[in-house]
C-alpha atoms as one frame of an Amber mdcrd trajectory, in Angstrom:
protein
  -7.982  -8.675 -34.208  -9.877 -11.817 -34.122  -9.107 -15.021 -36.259 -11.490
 -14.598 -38.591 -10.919 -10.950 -39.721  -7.070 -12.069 -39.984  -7.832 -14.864
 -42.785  -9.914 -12.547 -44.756  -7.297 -10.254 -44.625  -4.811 -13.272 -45.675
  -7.048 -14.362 -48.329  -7.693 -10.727 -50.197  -5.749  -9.623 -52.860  -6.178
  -6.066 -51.282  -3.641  -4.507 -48.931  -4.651  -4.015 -45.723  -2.687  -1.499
 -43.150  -1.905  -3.853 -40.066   0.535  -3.723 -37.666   2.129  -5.838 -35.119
   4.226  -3.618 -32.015   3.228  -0.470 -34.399   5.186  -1.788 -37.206   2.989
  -2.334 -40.409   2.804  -5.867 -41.800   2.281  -8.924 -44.237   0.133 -11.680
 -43.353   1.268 -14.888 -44.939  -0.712 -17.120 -43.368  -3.280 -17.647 -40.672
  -3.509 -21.068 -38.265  -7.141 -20.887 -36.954  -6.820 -23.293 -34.315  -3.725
 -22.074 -32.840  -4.884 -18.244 -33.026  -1.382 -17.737 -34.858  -0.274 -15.706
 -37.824   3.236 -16.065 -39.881   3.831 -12.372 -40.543   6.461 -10.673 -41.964
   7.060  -6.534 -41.851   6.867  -4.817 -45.118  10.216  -3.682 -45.377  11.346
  -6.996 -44.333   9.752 -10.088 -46.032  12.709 -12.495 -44.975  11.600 -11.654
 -41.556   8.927 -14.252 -40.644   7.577 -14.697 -37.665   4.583 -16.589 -35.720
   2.363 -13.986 -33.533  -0.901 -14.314 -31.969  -3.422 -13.234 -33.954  -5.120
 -11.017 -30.980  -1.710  -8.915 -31.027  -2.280  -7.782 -34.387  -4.184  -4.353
 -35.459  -6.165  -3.048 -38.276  -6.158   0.377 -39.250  -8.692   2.109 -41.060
């Protein structure tokens, strides 16, 4: 996923299915210039953590 596809999907109230390892996923936040998004999984929204944005996939 690129950086900008990953702050739309930040920014929309709309649910989008992403995962991150093939676990679907939240993202809180997107830092453009470091590539990096603060995810958490769905089950799990105390688990936050910083990924690269590239590692991340959208599913139709």
């Amino acid at each position: 996923m690129d950086v900008r596809r990953a702050q739309e999907i930040a920014s929309s109230p709309v649910m989008a299915n992403v995962t991150y390892n093939g676990q679907r996923i939240y993202i809180e936040h997107v830092d453009q210039q470091k590539g990096v998004a603060t995810i958490h999984p769905l089950d799990n929204p105390k688990q936050k953590q910083s990924v690269p944005v590239a590692s991340l996939e959208e599913h139709a």
